[in-house]
Tab-separated table of C-alpha atoms in Angstrom:
chain	number	residue	atom	x	y	z
A	23	MET	CA	3.997	-36.624	-9.716
A	24	PRO	CA	6.288	-39.415	-11.004
A	25	PRO	CA	9.868	-38.411	-11.822
A	26	LYS	CA	10.631	-37.653	-15.464
A	27	THR	CA	12.573	-40.265	-17.405
A	28	LEU	CA	16.240	-39.370	-17.665
A	29	PRO	CA	17.347	-38.657	-21.252
A	30	ALA	CA	19.853	-41.527	-21.320
A	31	SER	CA	17.400	-44.116	-20.045
A	32	ARG	CA	14.675	-42.737	-22.345
A	33	SER	CA	16.979	-43.143	-25.325
A	34	GLN	CA	17.987	-46.661	-24.295
A	35	GLU	CA	14.347	-47.634	-23.791
A	36	ALA	CA	13.502	-46.362	-27.284
A	37	GLU	CA	16.383	-48.269	-28.882
A	38	SER	CA	15.343	-51.433	-27.053
A	39	LEU	CA	11.721	-51.007	-28.191
A	40	VAL	CA	12.704	-50.487	-31.837
A	41	GLY	CA	15.183	-53.374	-31.794
A	42	GLU	CA	12.589	-55.718	-30.298
A	43	LEU	CA	10.023	-54.611	-32.897
A	44	PHE	CA	12.359	-55.514	-35.766
A	45	ARG	CA	13.292	-58.871	-34.185
A	46	ASP	CA	9.596	-59.698	-33.821
A	47	HIS	CA	9.194	-59.152	-37.559
A	48	GLY	CA	12.042	-61.510	-38.407
A	49	TRP	CA	14.912	-59.029	-38.818
A	50	LYS	CA	18.420	-59.769	-37.594
A	51	THR	CA	19.445	-56.954	-35.245
A	52	ASP	CA	22.831	-55.674	-34.105
A	53	PHE	CA	23.717	-52.788	-31.818
A	54	PRO	CA	27.081	-51.476	-33.128
A	55	ARG	CA	27.445	-48.818	-30.426
A	56	GLU	CA	27.615	-51.477	-27.745
A	57	ILE	CA	30.915	-52.523	-29.355
A	58	HIS	CA	32.062	-49.296	-31.031
A	59	SER	CA	31.217	-46.352	-28.836
A	60	ASP	CA	31.506	-43.523	-31.396
A	61	PRO	CA	27.920	-42.233	-31.781
A	62	ASN	CA	28.825	-40.057	-34.744
A	63	THR	CA	29.723	-42.908	-37.089
A	64	ASN	CA	27.908	-46.018	-35.859
A	65	PRO	CA	24.119	-46.368	-36.046
A	66	ASP	CA	22.032	-47.140	-32.972
A	67	ILE	CA	20.822	-50.355	-34.605
A	68	LEU	CA	21.788	-52.274	-37.737
A	69	VAL	CA	19.010	-54.543	-39.045
A	70	THR	CA	19.071	-57.106	-41.852
A	71	GLN	CA	16.385	-59.148	-43.584
A	72	GLY	CA	17.066	-60.735	-46.955
A	73	ARG	CA	18.474	-58.096	-49.292
A	74	TYR	CA	17.492	-55.206	-47.026
A	75	VAL	CA	20.001	-53.709	-44.597
A	76	TYR	CA	19.164	-50.572	-42.598
A	77	ALA	CA	21.322	-48.347	-40.399
A	78	ILE	CA	18.867	-46.942	-37.845
A	79	GLU	CA	19.123	-43.709	-35.907
A	80	VAL	CA	16.571	-43.650	-33.067
A	81	LYS	CA	15.354	-40.445	-31.443
A	82	ALA	CA	12.974	-40.187	-28.483
A	83	PRO	CA	11.646	-36.615	-28.065
A	84	ALA	CA	10.411	-35.856	-24.563
A	85	GLU	CA	7.256	-34.186	-25.918
A	86	SER	CA	4.971	-35.270	-28.765
A	87	ARG	CA	4.642	-31.754	-30.219
A	88	ALA	CA	5.554	-30.833	-33.775
A	89	ASP	CA	7.747	-27.886	-32.736
A	90	ARG	CA	9.799	-30.305	-30.593
A	91	VAL	CA	9.726	-33.339	-32.849
A	92	ILE	CA	10.552	-31.862	-36.276
A	93	PRO	CA	13.994	-30.417	-35.314
A	94	ILE	CA	14.931	-33.767	-33.735
A	95	LEU	CA	13.663	-35.579	-36.831
A	96	SER	CA	15.846	-33.348	-39.007
A	97	GLN	CA	18.899	-34.343	-36.977
A	98	ALA	CA	17.955	-38.027	-37.151
A	99	LEU	CA	17.611	-37.909	-40.948
A	100	LEU	CA	21.093	-36.405	-41.337
A	101	GLN	CA	22.690	-38.833	-38.868
A	102	ALA	CA	21.055	-41.894	-40.409
A	103	LYS	CA	22.232	-40.868	-43.871
A	104	PHE	CA	25.827	-40.392	-42.703
A	105	GLN	CA	25.874	-43.588	-40.635
A	106	ALA	CA	24.529	-45.674	-43.515
A	107	LYS	CA	27.293	-44.333	-45.755
A	108	TYR	CA	29.926	-45.074	-43.112
A	109	THR	CA	28.586	-48.592	-42.441
A	110	ARG	CA	28.483	-49.287	-46.180
A	111	SER	CA	32.142	-48.320	-46.519
A	112	LYS	CA	33.158	-50.703	-43.718
A	113	SER	CA	31.087	-53.745	-44.736
A	114	TYR	CA	32.587	-56.830	-46.365
A	115	PRO	CA	31.364	-58.085	-48.664
A	116	PRO	CA	29.988	-54.686	-49.780
A	117	ALA	CA	26.316	-54.257	-48.868
A	118	GLU	CA	23.686	-51.712	-49.796
A	119	VAL	CA	23.049	-50.178	-46.385
A	120	ARG	CA	20.038	-47.866	-46.351
A	121	PRO	CA	19.421	-45.074	-43.819
A	122	LEU	CA	16.388	-45.190	-41.530
A	123	ALA	CA	15.384	-42.515	-39.021
A	124	VAL	CA	12.957	-43.704	-36.325
A	125	ILE	CA	11.113	-41.344	-33.996
A	126	CYS	CA	9.864	-42.939	-30.779
A	127	LEU	CA	6.999	-41.027	-29.151
A	128	ASP	CA	4.761	-41.392	-26.123
A	129	HIS	CA	1.727	-40.553	-28.264
A	130	ALA	CA	1.344	-40.064	-32.022
A	131	ASN	CA	-1.757	-38.280	-33.303
A	132	PRO	CA	-2.649	-38.335	-37.027
A	133	GLY	CA	-1.661	-34.695	-37.540
A	134	LEU	CA	1.832	-35.176	-36.120
A	135	ILE	CA	2.352	-38.365	-38.143
A	136	GLU	CA	1.433	-36.509	-41.323
A	137	GLN	CA	3.827	-33.650	-40.511
A	138	ILE	CA	6.697	-36.080	-39.863
A	139	MET	CA	6.105	-37.950	-43.116
A	140	ASN	CA	5.700	-34.766	-45.174
A	141	PHE	CA	8.874	-33.224	-43.738
A	142	SER	CA	10.871	-36.387	-44.430
A	143	GLU	CA	9.583	-36.714	-47.991
A	144	LYS	CA	10.318	-33.070	-48.760
A	145	HIS	CA	13.769	-32.744	-47.190
A	146	ALA	CA	15.253	-36.289	-47.227
A	147	PRO	CA	13.321	-38.550	-49.638
A	148	GLU	CA	16.290	-40.931	-49.829
A	149	VAL	CA	16.036	-41.724	-46.097
A	150	ALA	CA	13.448	-44.220	-44.826
A	151	VAL	CA	11.455	-43.028	-41.847
A	152	GLY	CA	9.591	-44.720	-39.021
A	153	ILE	CA	7.308	-43.671	-36.177
A	154	VAL	CA	6.909	-45.889	-33.113
A	155	SER	CA	4.697	-44.833	-30.230
A	156	HIS	CA	4.021	-46.287	-26.812
A	157	ASP	CA	0.292	-46.231	-27.588
A	158	GLY	CA	0.788	-48.772	-30.371
A	159	ILE	CA	1.369	-46.806	-33.580
A	160	ARG	CA	3.907	-48.364	-35.969
A	161	ARG	CA	4.314	-46.406	-39.224
A	162	PHE	CA	7.196	-46.984	-41.646
A	163	ILE	CA	7.994	-45.806	-45.161
A	164	GLY	CA	10.871	-47.499	-46.979
A	165	PRO	CA	11.689	-50.541	-49.128
A	166	GLY	CA	11.043	-53.810	-47.278
A	167	LEU	CA	9.371	-52.072	-44.313
A	168	GLU	CA	5.765	-52.401	-45.449
A	169	GLY	CA	5.041	-55.300	-43.085
A	170	MET	CA	6.047	-53.272	-40.024
A	171	ASN	CA	2.967	-51.024	-40.036
A	172	GLU	CA	0.449	-51.463	-37.220
A	173	GLU	CA	-2.048	-49.409	-35.297
A	174	PRO	CA	-4.314	-50.153	-32.305
A	175	GLU	CA	-7.922	-51.050	-32.969
A	176	ASP	CA	-9.188	-47.947	-31.170
A	177	VAL	CA	-7.132	-45.688	-33.466
A	178	ALA	CA	-8.356	-47.561	-36.536
A	179	HIS	CA	-11.939	-47.181	-35.305
A	180	PHE	CA	-11.390	-43.461	-34.664
A	181	ARG	CA	-10.322	-43.128	-38.290
A	182	GLY	CA	-13.511	-44.765	-39.455
A	183	THR	CA	-12.153	-48.283	-39.961
A	184	SER	CA	-14.325	-50.734	-38.053
A	185	THR	CA	-12.510	-53.901	-39.214
A	186	PRO	CA	-9.867	-54.953	-36.661
A	187	GLN	CA	-6.356	-55.761	-37.811
A	188	VAL	CA	-6.058	-59.329	-39.053
A	189	VAL	CA	-3.191	-61.280	-37.514
A	190	ASN	CA	-1.624	-63.947	-39.720
A	191	LEU	CA	-1.533	-67.084	-37.599
A	192	PHE	CA	1.195	-68.484	-39.859
A	193	SER	CA	3.535	-65.510	-40.030
A	194	ASP	CA	7.243	-66.244	-39.639
A	195	LEU	CA	7.355	-65.519	-35.904
A	196	ASN	CA	4.009	-67.220	-35.261
A	197	GLN	CA	5.229	-70.418	-36.928
A	198	TRP	CA	8.165	-70.361	-34.521
A	199	LEU	CA	5.782	-69.867	-31.582
A	200	LEU	CA	3.699	-72.818	-32.782
A	201	LYS	CA	6.830	-74.966	-32.776
A	202	VAL	CA	7.721	-73.825	-29.251
A	203	ILE	CA	4.274	-74.582	-27.826
A	204	LEU	CA	4.243	-78.025	-29.532
A	205	ALA	CA	7.866	-78.923	-28.676
A	206	PRO	CA	7.232	-80.910	-25.471
A	207	ASP	CA	4.979	-83.330	-27.369
A	208	LEU	CA	7.590	-84.190	-30.017
A	209	PRO	CA	10.327	-86.827	-29.650
A	210	VAL	CA	13.591	-85.459	-28.259
A	211	GLY	CA	16.113	-84.218	-30.810
A	212	LEU	CA	13.727	-83.329	-33.633
A	213	LEU	CA	13.176	-79.651	-32.793
A	214	SER	CA	15.394	-77.093	-31.107
A	215	ALA	CA	13.060	-75.449	-28.588
A	216	PRO	CA	12.468	-75.580	-24.814
A	217	ARG	CA	10.454	-78.638	-23.765
A	218	LYS	CA	8.141	-76.896	-21.296
A	219	ARG	CA	4.466	-76.269	-20.613
A	220	TYR	CA	3.340	-72.653	-20.266
A	221	ILE	CA	0.618	-71.140	-18.155
A	222	SER	CA	0.900	-67.605	-19.533
A	223	GLY	CA	1.910	-65.615	-22.579
A	224	ALA	CA	4.758	-64.083	-20.585
A	225	GLU	CA	6.267	-67.532	-19.969
A	226	LEU	CA	5.902	-68.446	-23.650
A	227	ALA	CA	7.480	-65.130	-24.719
A	228	TYR	CA	10.465	-65.697	-22.435
A	229	ALA	CA	11.028	-69.259	-23.637
A	230	ALA	CA	10.655	-68.343	-27.331
A	231	ASP	CA	12.761	-65.174	-26.982
A	232	VAL	CA	10.079	-62.880	-28.417
A	233	SER	CA	8.292	-59.860	-26.990
A	234	ARG	CA	5.305	-60.281	-24.696
A	235	MET	CA	3.235	-58.325	-27.197
A	236	SER	CA	4.091	-60.797	-29.982
A	237	ALA	CA	3.236	-63.791	-27.784
A	238	SER	CA	-0.002	-62.138	-26.670
A	239	ARG	CA	-1.103	-61.409	-30.248
A	240	PHE	CA	-0.255	-64.970	-31.275
A	241	LEU	CA	-2.217	-66.560	-28.430
A	242	LYS	CA	-5.174	-64.270	-29.007
A	243	GLN	CA	-5.315	-65.245	-32.679
A	244	LEU	CA	-4.779	-68.936	-31.913
A	245	LYS	CA	-7.747	-68.804	-29.522
A	246	HIS	CA	-9.845	-66.739	-31.933
A	247	GLU	CA	-9.376	-69.415	-34.611
A	248	GLY	CA	-10.335	-72.204	-32.222
A	249	HIS	CA	-6.929	-73.804	-31.673
A	250	LEU	CA	-6.168	-72.851	-28.043
A	251	GLU	CA	-7.498	-73.968	-24.689
A	252	HIS	CA	-6.198	-72.845	-21.328
A	253	SER	CA	-6.794	-75.239	-18.454
A	254	ARG	CA	-3.711	-76.077	-16.393
A	255	TYR	CA	-1.523	-74.680	-19.176
A	256	LEU	CA	-1.731	-73.369	-22.737
A	257	THR	CA	-2.843	-76.248	-24.964
A	258	VAL	CA	-3.098	-76.402	-28.751
A	259	VAL	CA	-6.304	-78.158	-29.833
A	260	ARG	CA	-7.833	-79.299	-33.135
A	261	ARG	CA	-4.314	-80.105	-34.209
A	262	GLU	CA	-5.167	-82.135	-37.276
A	263	GLU	CA	-6.906	-79.141	-38.825
A	264	LEU	CA	-4.102	-76.844	-37.636
A	265	PHE	CA	-1.479	-78.983	-39.395
A	266	ARG	CA	-3.571	-78.982	-42.574
A	267	ARG	CA	-3.856	-75.184	-42.536
A	268	TRP	CA	-0.186	-74.806	-41.645
A	269	SER	CA	0.813	-76.910	-44.639
A	270	ALA	CA	-1.430	-74.893	-46.968
A	271	ALA	CA	0.084	-71.637	-45.695
A	272	ASN	CA	3.537	-72.836	-46.800
A	273	MET	CA	2.626	-73.459	-50.432
A	274	ARG	CA	4.213	-70.179	-51.599
A	275	PRO	CA	7.010	-70.517	-54.172
A	276	THR	CA	10.446	-70.267	-52.579
A	277	PRO	CA	13.428	-68.543	-54.261
A	278	GLU	CA	15.954	-71.247	-55.156
A	279	GLN	CA	19.273	-71.483	-56.964
A	280	PRO	CA	20.527	-74.851	-58.304
A	281	MET	CA	24.317	-74.994	-57.834
A	282	ARG	CA	27.169	-77.200	-59.019
A	283	ALA	CA	30.617	-77.834	-57.559
A	284	LEU	CA	33.406	-75.935	-59.290
A	285	ILE	CA	35.943	-78.630	-58.344
A	286	PRO	CA	35.036	-82.340	-58.139
A	287	MET	CA	34.983	-83.526	-54.513
A	288	SER	CA	35.363	-87.035	-53.157
A	289	GLY	CA	32.767	-86.455	-50.445
A	290	SER	CA	29.511	-84.566	-50.088
A	291	LEU	CA	29.306	-80.806	-50.593
A	292	VAL	CA	26.746	-80.495	-47.841
A	293	ARG	CA	28.956	-80.400	-44.754
A	294	PRO	CA	31.458	-77.741	-45.957
A	295	LEU	CA	28.660	-75.600	-47.424
A	296	VAL	CA	26.445	-75.657	-44.345
A	297	SER	CA	29.472	-75.085	-42.106
A	298	SER	CA	30.666	-72.124	-44.215
A	299	GLY	CA	27.293	-70.444	-43.760
A	300	GLY	CA	27.724	-70.257	-39.992
A	301	GLY	CA	24.307	-70.009	-38.383
A	302	ASP	CA	22.805	-68.707	-41.619
A	303	ALA	CA	22.696	-72.051	-43.467
A	304	CYS	CA	21.088	-75.371	-42.643
A	305	LEU	CA	20.218	-78.611	-44.384
A	306	GLY	CA	16.597	-78.896	-45.522
A	307	GLY	CA	14.135	-80.985	-47.498
A	308	PHE	CA	14.696	-84.687	-48.207
A	309	ALA	CA	18.327	-84.505	-47.080
A	310	ALA	CA	17.169	-83.190	-43.699
A	311	ALA	CA	14.688	-86.073	-43.455
A	312	ASP	CA	17.595	-88.470	-44.025
A	313	ALA	CA	19.692	-86.715	-41.370
A	314	LEU	CA	16.845	-87.044	-38.848
A	315	ASN	CA	16.448	-90.765	-39.700
A	316	PHE	CA	13.123	-90.326	-41.489
A	317	GLY	CA	14.447	-90.584	-45.045
A	318	HIS	CA	12.225	-92.149	-47.692
A	319	VAL	CA	13.132	-90.523	-51.039
A	320	SER	CA	16.521	-90.690	-52.778
A	321	GLY	CA	17.975	-89.109	-55.902
A	322	VAL	CA	16.940	-85.518	-55.129
A	323	PRO	CA	19.795	-82.965	-54.844
A	324	PRO	CA	20.195	-81.832	-51.239
A	325	HIS	CA	18.611	-78.510	-50.340
A	326	ILE	CA	20.399	-75.996	-48.144
A	327	TYR	CA	18.433	-73.197	-46.515
A	328	VAL	CA	20.050	-69.742	-46.483
A	329	ARG	CA	18.753	-66.433	-45.205
A	330	LYS	CA	19.601	-64.818	-48.527
A	331	LEU	CA	20.654	-66.273	-51.884
A	332	PRO	CA	24.355	-65.410	-52.241
A	333	SER	CA	25.837	-62.936	-54.695
A	334	SER	CA	28.493	-64.131	-57.145
A	335	ASN	CA	31.323	-62.617	-55.080
A	336	ASP	CA	30.268	-63.973	-51.680
A	337	PRO	CA	33.443	-65.636	-50.290
A	338	ARG	CA	31.439	-68.201	-48.297
A	339	TRP	CA	30.173	-69.872	-51.477
A	340	GLN	CA	33.261	-69.810	-53.692
A	341	MET	CA	33.318	-73.604	-54.115
A	342	ILE	CA	30.017	-73.606	-56.077
A	343	ALA	CA	28.482	-71.795	-59.039
A	344	PRO	CA	25.014	-71.674	-60.644
A	345	ALA	CA	24.189	-74.918	-62.481
A	346	ARG	CA	22.842	-73.400	-65.665
A	347	THR	CA	23.401	-76.405	-67.948
A	348	HIS	CA	24.568	-79.099	-65.523
A	349	LYS	CA	22.638	-81.283	-63.124
A	350	PRO	CA	22.833	-79.486	-59.755
A	351	ASP	CA	24.897	-80.888	-56.905
A	352	VAL	CA	22.963	-78.848	-54.339
A	353	VAL	CA	20.067	-76.393	-54.337
A	354	LEU	CA	20.240	-73.226	-52.243
A	355	ARG	CA	16.836	-72.177	-50.939
A	356	GLN	CA	16.112	-68.763	-49.441
A	357	ALA	CA	14.075	-69.099	-46.250
A	358	LEU	CA	10.774	-67.248	-46.508
A	359	ASN	CA	10.329	-67.749	-42.746
A	360	PRO	CA	13.890	-67.411	-41.439
A	361	GLU	CA	13.004	-67.103	-37.753
A	362	SER	CA	10.976	-70.311	-37.795
A	363	VAL	CA	13.498	-72.170	-39.976
A	364	PHE	CA	16.731	-71.259	-38.194
A	365	ARG	CA	15.526	-71.026	-34.595
A	366	GLY	CA	14.018	-74.509	-34.800
A	367	ALA	CA	17.004	-76.130	-36.549
A	368	VAL	CA	18.828	-78.917	-34.691
A	369	LYS	CA	22.481	-79.990	-34.679
A	370	GLN	CA	22.911	-83.382	-36.309
A	371	ASP	CA	26.412	-84.837	-36.792
A	372	GLY	CA	27.889	-81.375	-36.373
A	373	ILE	CA	25.744	-79.437	-38.871
A	374	LEU	CA	22.442	-77.568	-38.654
A	375	VAL	CA	19.400	-79.466	-39.951
A	376	THR	CA	15.848	-78.147	-40.195
A	377	ASP	CA	13.483	-79.464	-37.527
A	378	ILE	CA	11.024	-82.272	-38.276
A	379	ILE	CA	7.987	-79.978	-38.592
A	380	GLN	CA	9.862	-77.801	-41.079
A	381	VAL	CA	10.922	-80.878	-43.069
A	382	TRP	CA	7.284	-81.997	-43.220
A	383	LEU	CA	6.157	-78.543	-44.389
A	384	ASP	CA	8.914	-78.386	-47.030
A	385	VAL	CA	8.445	-81.791	-48.641
A	386	THR	CA	4.634	-81.956	-48.580
A	387	HIS	CA	4.193	-80.179	-51.920
A	388	HIS	CA	7.460	-81.276	-53.567
A	389	PRO	CA	6.812	-82.936	-56.949
A	390	SER	CA	9.424	-85.679	-56.425
A	391	ARG	CA	7.434	-88.033	-54.178
A	392	GLY	CA	7.110	-85.333	-51.559
A	393	ALA	CA	3.635	-86.479	-50.551
A	394	GLU	CA	5.020	-89.943	-49.671
A	395	GLN	CA	7.802	-88.476	-47.555
A	396	ALA	CA	5.409	-86.092	-45.826
A	397	GLU	CA	2.924	-88.878	-45.060
A	398	LEU	CA	5.668	-90.985	-43.445
A	399	ILE	CA	6.682	-88.082	-41.188
A	400	TYR	CA	3.077	-87.269	-40.372
A	401	GLN	CA	2.195	-90.824	-39.401
A	402	LYS	CA	5.330	-91.394	-37.316
A	403	VAL	CA	5.681	-87.984	-35.646
A	404	LEU	CA	2.688	-85.665	-36.026
A	405	ALA	CA	-0.325	-87.999	-36.027
A	406	PRO	CA	0.526	-89.322	-32.524
A	407	ILE	CA	0.276	-85.783	-31.095
A	408	THR	CA	-2.915	-84.687	-32.870
A	409	LYS	CA	-5.019	-85.752	-29.881
A	410	GLY	CA	-3.197	-83.357	-27.603
A	411	PRO	CA	-0.354	-83.459	-25.056
A	412	HIS	CA	1.008	-86.836	-23.965
């Protein structure tokens, strides 16, 4: 009989699994207890995506039985609520930190899932709750967590659902994986990603810094849709059609805020604004095309990508204000696919600039001569690689 997992290592494994799950879905993750050791005040994991911030308490019961799980869940709900309040009081600028209790199980049957959700709703409706199991169940209830839910095909079939889960080939993380697998075919300096060929999903996962499960799902869907061959290494095929579909998938409206400078400046606003955003701001659109030496359109205010449109009291953006009646000096754009946008961004003259594929996706449907700019990039950069690897 194999030795039982020690409680400490079981807990650490659960925290690692939950953290990786959130990263795979585009959340920024921090582990406060690695820096501040007090387990009573700091959450196991702090995750952020857009306007959602969660303080997570993770529990990993040794047995998947209701009489063992429910008391541990009760403790997790109380701890998450307290830790969210504590984290909220220490954050600057102030943030709405929500509590989230996650139970990590070896197996999760439908009856146990229902008991966990009913108990949480009855006794702590203000606390979000999640169930993660090693057999593939991912069940979350809470604002902004809807996209986290998954279940294996065999469980779905057992419940009477014969249609397998549809994987979005152009999800945020999958767009990043597409960039990674295409990177070696692009000219140097236009995309920040390893320039390697991969013979397995494990190699791709390591290079892209995602989980093996995420890379495996991506490759399976890419092959299912006819865009992957595996000879000596993983090869993207039918690229012209892939680029067309990729462009269409990015036609969603993007939250934007036109901004004006509060004080007239002799130089451009772009450099200080992008620099003040740290790694959470980068130049995009036509201005990024200019920075990458593919500029074609002038007269459009520069766009700056941010992970989240700033609040009025955000100290990083004090030099600008909404341009309600004035012509904007810059436009802040909230990234709908932050992992793909910021992981692929390149350093150009000391500031972050979106990669060439992202520029092409962004300008294609822009009303101000975007089609012309996109066609120039396509012909010079993307068309030469549509036939496959060089």
